[in-house]
XYZ file of C-alpha atoms in Angstrom:
316
model
C 8.011 -19.792 4.744
C 5.516 -17.531 6.510
C 7.204 -14.104 6.740
C 6.345 -11.742 9.554
C 5.740 -8.247 8.165
C 5.499 -5.219 10.429
C 3.177 -2.639 8.875
C 3.699 0.843 10.311
C 1.070 3.041 8.748
C -2.433 4.491 8.859
C -5.887 3.263 9.767
C -9.084 5.036 8.699
C -12.778 4.627 8.437
C -13.785 5.388 4.846
C -16.968 7.172 3.802
C -17.390 5.982 0.211
C -19.843 7.756 -2.094
C -20.503 6.642 -5.655
C -21.333 9.293 -8.232
C -21.557 9.645 -11.999
C -18.705 12.149 -11.874
C -16.987 14.338 -9.321
C -18.362 17.893 -9.055
C -16.673 21.027 -10.288
C -16.013 23.934 -7.927
C -19.271 25.351 -6.567
C -21.291 22.508 -8.096
C -23.578 20.126 -6.175
C -24.291 16.627 -7.511
C -26.466 13.794 -6.254
C -24.615 10.600 -5.451
C -25.991 7.152 -6.221
C -25.013 5.452 -2.934
C -22.790 5.719 0.136
C -21.481 3.475 2.874
C -18.880 3.309 5.620
C -16.101 0.766 5.052
C -12.799 0.092 6.819
C -9.809 1.631 5.073
C -6.550 3.507 5.521
C -3.451 2.687 3.483
C -1.787 0.813 6.320
C -4.861 -1.187 7.206
C -5.358 -2.127 3.545
C -1.787 -3.402 3.398
C -2.080 -5.263 6.701
C -5.262 -7.030 5.643
C -3.673 -7.947 2.299
C -0.712 -9.601 4.016
C -2.963 -11.501 6.402
C -5.507 -12.644 3.790
C -2.653 -13.929 1.630
C -1.406 -16.110 4.500
C 1.347 -13.836 5.765
C 2.049 -13.099 9.440
C 1.103 -9.431 9.847
C 1.819 -7.155 12.802
C 0.114 -3.766 12.594
C 1.427 -0.628 14.298
C -0.976 2.324 14.128
C -3.262 4.415 16.313
C -7.040 4.482 16.599
C -9.281 6.933 18.412
C -11.216 5.912 21.496
C -14.477 6.007 19.533
C -16.985 3.808 17.718
C -15.000 3.829 14.474
C -11.852 2.778 16.315
C -13.597 -0.071 18.124
C -15.180 -1.307 14.908
C -11.848 -1.240 13.091
C -10.066 -3.075 15.897
C -12.604 -5.901 15.766
C -12.201 -6.141 11.985
C -8.404 -6.431 12.278
C -8.771 -9.228 14.803
C -11.257 -11.012 12.532
C -8.602 -10.857 9.803
C -6.002 -12.481 12.092
C -3.815 -9.390 12.294
C -1.571 -9.035 15.344
C -3.076 -5.961 17.054
C -0.860 -5.810 20.160
C 0.858 -2.637 18.950
C -2.193 -0.642 17.923
C -2.419 2.339 20.269
C -5.699 3.814 21.492
C -5.548 7.611 21.387
C -7.956 9.279 23.808
C -7.236 12.777 22.544
C -7.753 12.358 18.793
C -10.451 10.623 16.720
C -9.912 7.693 14.394
C -8.777 8.808 10.945
C -11.498 9.409 8.364
C -11.325 9.330 4.562
C -14.045 10.669 2.275
C -13.894 8.897 -1.096
C -15.818 9.817 -4.236
C -15.897 6.982 -6.783
C -16.939 7.617 -10.392
C -19.430 5.031 -11.662
C -18.052 4.394 -15.154
C -14.282 4.484 -14.655
C -13.981 3.359 -11.035
C -11.510 6.223 -10.499
C -11.575 7.800 -7.064
C -10.892 11.152 -5.374
C -9.932 11.010 -1.692
C -9.827 13.528 1.160
C -8.232 12.243 4.371
C -8.525 13.579 7.928
C -5.577 11.876 9.721
C -6.817 12.117 13.306
C -4.952 9.646 15.536
C -2.667 8.623 12.660
C -0.775 11.891 13.132
C 0.235 10.802 16.627
C 2.119 7.581 15.836
C 5.487 8.199 17.499
C 8.750 6.751 18.846
C 6.966 4.994 21.689
C 4.775 3.092 19.242
C 7.805 2.140 17.128
C 9.886 0.915 20.076
C 7.095 -1.410 21.112
C 6.288 -2.657 17.628
C 9.839 -3.631 16.651
C 9.851 -6.045 19.596
C 7.917 -8.457 17.349
C 11.164 -9.295 15.446
C 9.785 -8.760 11.932
C 11.252 -10.173 8.731
C 10.459 -6.892 6.967
C 9.108 -3.397 7.556
C 6.297 -2.173 5.305
C 5.685 1.549 5.507
C 3.751 4.331 3.759
C 3.562 8.117 3.991
C 0.088 8.596 5.502
C 1.725 9.114 8.922
C 4.117 11.825 10.231
C 7.334 12.063 8.204
C 9.469 11.987 11.360
C 7.919 8.628 12.243
C 8.581 7.273 8.755
C 12.243 8.318 8.844
C 12.734 6.913 12.348
C 11.072 3.599 11.491
C 13.337 3.137 8.473
C 16.380 3.986 10.619
C 15.421 1.387 13.231
C 14.916 -1.251 10.552
C 18.255 -0.403 8.912
C 20.049 -0.674 12.254
C 18.556 -4.148 12.781
C 19.195 -5.293 9.179
C 15.465 -5.576 8.504
C 14.568 -4.967 4.820
C 12.253 -2.015 4.196
C 9.480 -1.904 1.596
C 7.966 1.526 1.029
C 4.683 2.218 -0.705
C 5.376 5.865 -1.523
C 1.874 7.205 -1.073
C 0.109 9.447 -0.624
C 2.048 11.865 -2.821
C 4.059 14.376 -0.775
C 6.206 16.470 -3.094
C 8.064 17.966 -0.116
C 8.869 14.684 1.648
C 12.663 14.570 2.282
C 13.365 11.290 0.502
C 17.100 11.879 0.872
C 16.764 11.397 4.646
C 15.583 7.818 4.248
C 18.048 5.026 4.809
C 18.420 2.041 2.451
C 15.210 0.465 1.117
C 14.633 -2.854 -0.585
C 11.736 -1.517 -2.685
C 10.436 2.006 -3.246
C 7.071 1.937 -5.027
C 5.190 5.072 -6.120
C 2.187 5.202 -8.427
C 1.964 7.547 -11.436
C 0.761 10.577 -9.430
C 3.385 10.037 -6.745
C 6.122 9.597 -9.352
C 5.145 12.938 -10.875
C 5.224 14.590 -7.446
C 8.724 13.300 -6.631
C 10.336 13.697 -10.071
C 8.229 16.120 -12.164
C 8.010 13.280 -14.695
C 4.753 11.522 -15.561
C 5.602 7.885 -16.416
C 3.582 7.400 -19.596
C 6.021 5.313 -21.686
C 9.302 3.424 -21.458
C 11.483 6.513 -21.839
C 9.647 8.572 -19.221
C 9.487 5.594 -16.838
C 13.225 5.099 -17.097
C 13.962 8.802 -16.610
C 11.680 8.896 -13.557
C 13.343 5.818 -12.042
C 16.817 7.221 -12.614
C 15.790 10.470 -10.963
C 14.289 8.597 -8.013
C 17.473 6.587 -7.505
C 19.353 9.852 -7.087
C 17.087 10.643 -4.134
C 16.342 7.212 -2.669
C 18.762 4.415 -1.740
C 16.586 1.585 -3.041
C 17.494 -1.801 -4.452
C 14.460 -1.642 -6.738
C 12.189 1.138 -7.925
C 8.754 -0.292 -8.772
C 6.413 2.132 -10.530
C 2.723 1.259 -10.251
C 1.173 2.119 -13.622
C -2.481 1.174 -13.077
C -3.936 -0.900 -15.898
C -0.531 -0.921 -17.646
C 1.038 -2.983 -14.860
C 4.319 -2.130 -13.140
C 7.784 -0.986 -14.212
C 10.894 -2.153 -12.355
C 14.376 -0.630 -12.398
C 17.422 -1.579 -10.331
C 19.910 0.929 -11.680
C 20.962 -1.331 -14.538
C 18.055 -3.389 -15.831
C 14.432 -2.437 -16.407
C 11.313 -4.538 -16.978
C 7.607 -3.957 -17.557
C 5.218 -6.499 -16.072
C 1.810 -6.162 -17.653
C -1.405 -6.117 -15.668
C -4.385 -8.439 -16.048
C -7.273 -6.711 -17.778
C -10.465 -6.554 -15.699
C -13.481 -4.271 -15.431
C -12.393 -1.571 -12.978
C -15.123 -1.023 -10.395
C -13.166 0.850 -7.714
C -9.422 1.559 -7.666
C -9.360 2.313 -3.919
C -6.747 0.163 -2.092
C -5.388 -1.381 -5.306
C -1.971 0.228 -4.916
C -1.759 -0.706 -1.228
C -2.728 -4.294 -2.000
C -0.265 -4.509 -4.893
C 2.739 -3.386 -2.840
C 1.787 -5.487 0.192
C 1.386 -8.577 -1.992
C 4.686 -7.828 -3.735
C 6.397 -7.564 -0.333
C 4.990 -10.858 0.902
C 5.855 -12.809 -2.243
C 9.317 -11.228 -2.413
C 10.065 -12.509 1.091
C 8.745 -15.964 0.253
C 10.978 -16.378 -2.810
C 14.586 -17.389 -3.226
C 16.984 -14.782 -4.604
C 16.685 -15.846 -8.251
C 13.881 -13.981 -10.084
C 12.258 -12.901 -6.815
C 11.371 -9.380 -7.989
C 9.815 -10.794 -11.179
C 7.620 -13.220 -9.280
C 6.766 -10.582 -6.657
C 5.622 -8.119 -9.334
C 3.577 -10.765 -11.138
C 1.853 -11.667 -7.889
C 1.245 -7.996 -7.116
C -0.394 -7.544 -10.520
C -2.763 -10.443 -9.831
C -3.786 -8.966 -6.479
C -4.154 -5.481 -7.960
C -6.442 -6.755 -10.716
C -8.681 -8.568 -8.257
C -8.842 -5.540 -5.972
C -9.936 -3.040 -8.641
C -12.655 -5.421 -9.845
C -14.616 -5.022 -6.594
C -16.054 -2.135 -4.610
C -14.571 -0.700 -1.442
C -11.098 -0.612 0.048
C -10.605 -3.460 2.489
C -13.661 -5.467 1.322
C -12.111 -5.720 -2.163
C -8.882 -7.378 -1.002
C -8.846 -11.068 -2.023
C -8.164 -14.228 -0.048
C -5.822 -17.039 -1.098
C -8.721 -19.139 -2.423
C -10.009 -16.212 -4.522
C -6.541 -15.696 -5.953
C -6.277 -19.375 -6.857
C -9.661 -19.231 -8.601
C -8.586 -16.144 -10.580
C -5.336 -17.803 -11.649
C -7.163 -20.952 -12.736
C -9.928 -19.167 -14.656
C -7.470 -16.873 -16.443
C -5.025 -19.750 -17.009
C -2.222 -17.634 -15.618
C 1.128 -19.349 -15.369
C 1.748 -18.746 -11.683
C 2.049 -21.478 -9.058
C 0.716 -20.320 -5.718
């Protein structure tokens, strides 16, 4: 099965600077390198789906500028369906400035949304004409667009997978319709619940609190190098990550949730969330082990090599 996933989300050009540490207020540091790389949470997810042999349709907006034209060509090179990417002549392509710490690979990100803030009902009406098997959505676009996209998917019985980033403590989660998966990372979980998921008890409390706000079949907490924690209202499970040298954590969460979505759709009902989470952990580990957002996302052959070398019990 080759599921068609409609990704409604953001597209950015990323300015990535590597530094020994991020500066304090009023402090100036010298970075060790910088480069421009394609990014944006939606674009990262779209590329993940496509590189892992899924059928990806991307709905976003780009500016009518050099960054937008470069990004469009990259999406086409990655075999993404770009028919529903709008060109905005009034706003520039989104830009993210990312500082990456040399030793830990941890990042700090500032995003200028640009054209992403203009994704609207017109874009959604066109995009849903592709008859997707699932909607994948994030919060780096206007909240009205997110709520409307979920409503359209619910009306058409299309399952919705939400990567709950970036953290927006004031996002009205209660206005969302039913979701198949709601997946925040640790920072996002704290923003939505006031609970930092550091152990089993706090993870469970956070999930229970989220289920009071979100109508989701599964809550999947992304816990970084600890893996992911799943709760369905009755049962809970921790799926451990694969230990790698973290070079850059940018895009890891996007890649994890996109990979989880794709594998979930490929599987039969029995144990599908388990297999989806295990696959997401593999993709997340590979992504953090390399520099950059989109350039770090693996292909099917790279995933197979990783599985073989690590002797992971996972048939791809």
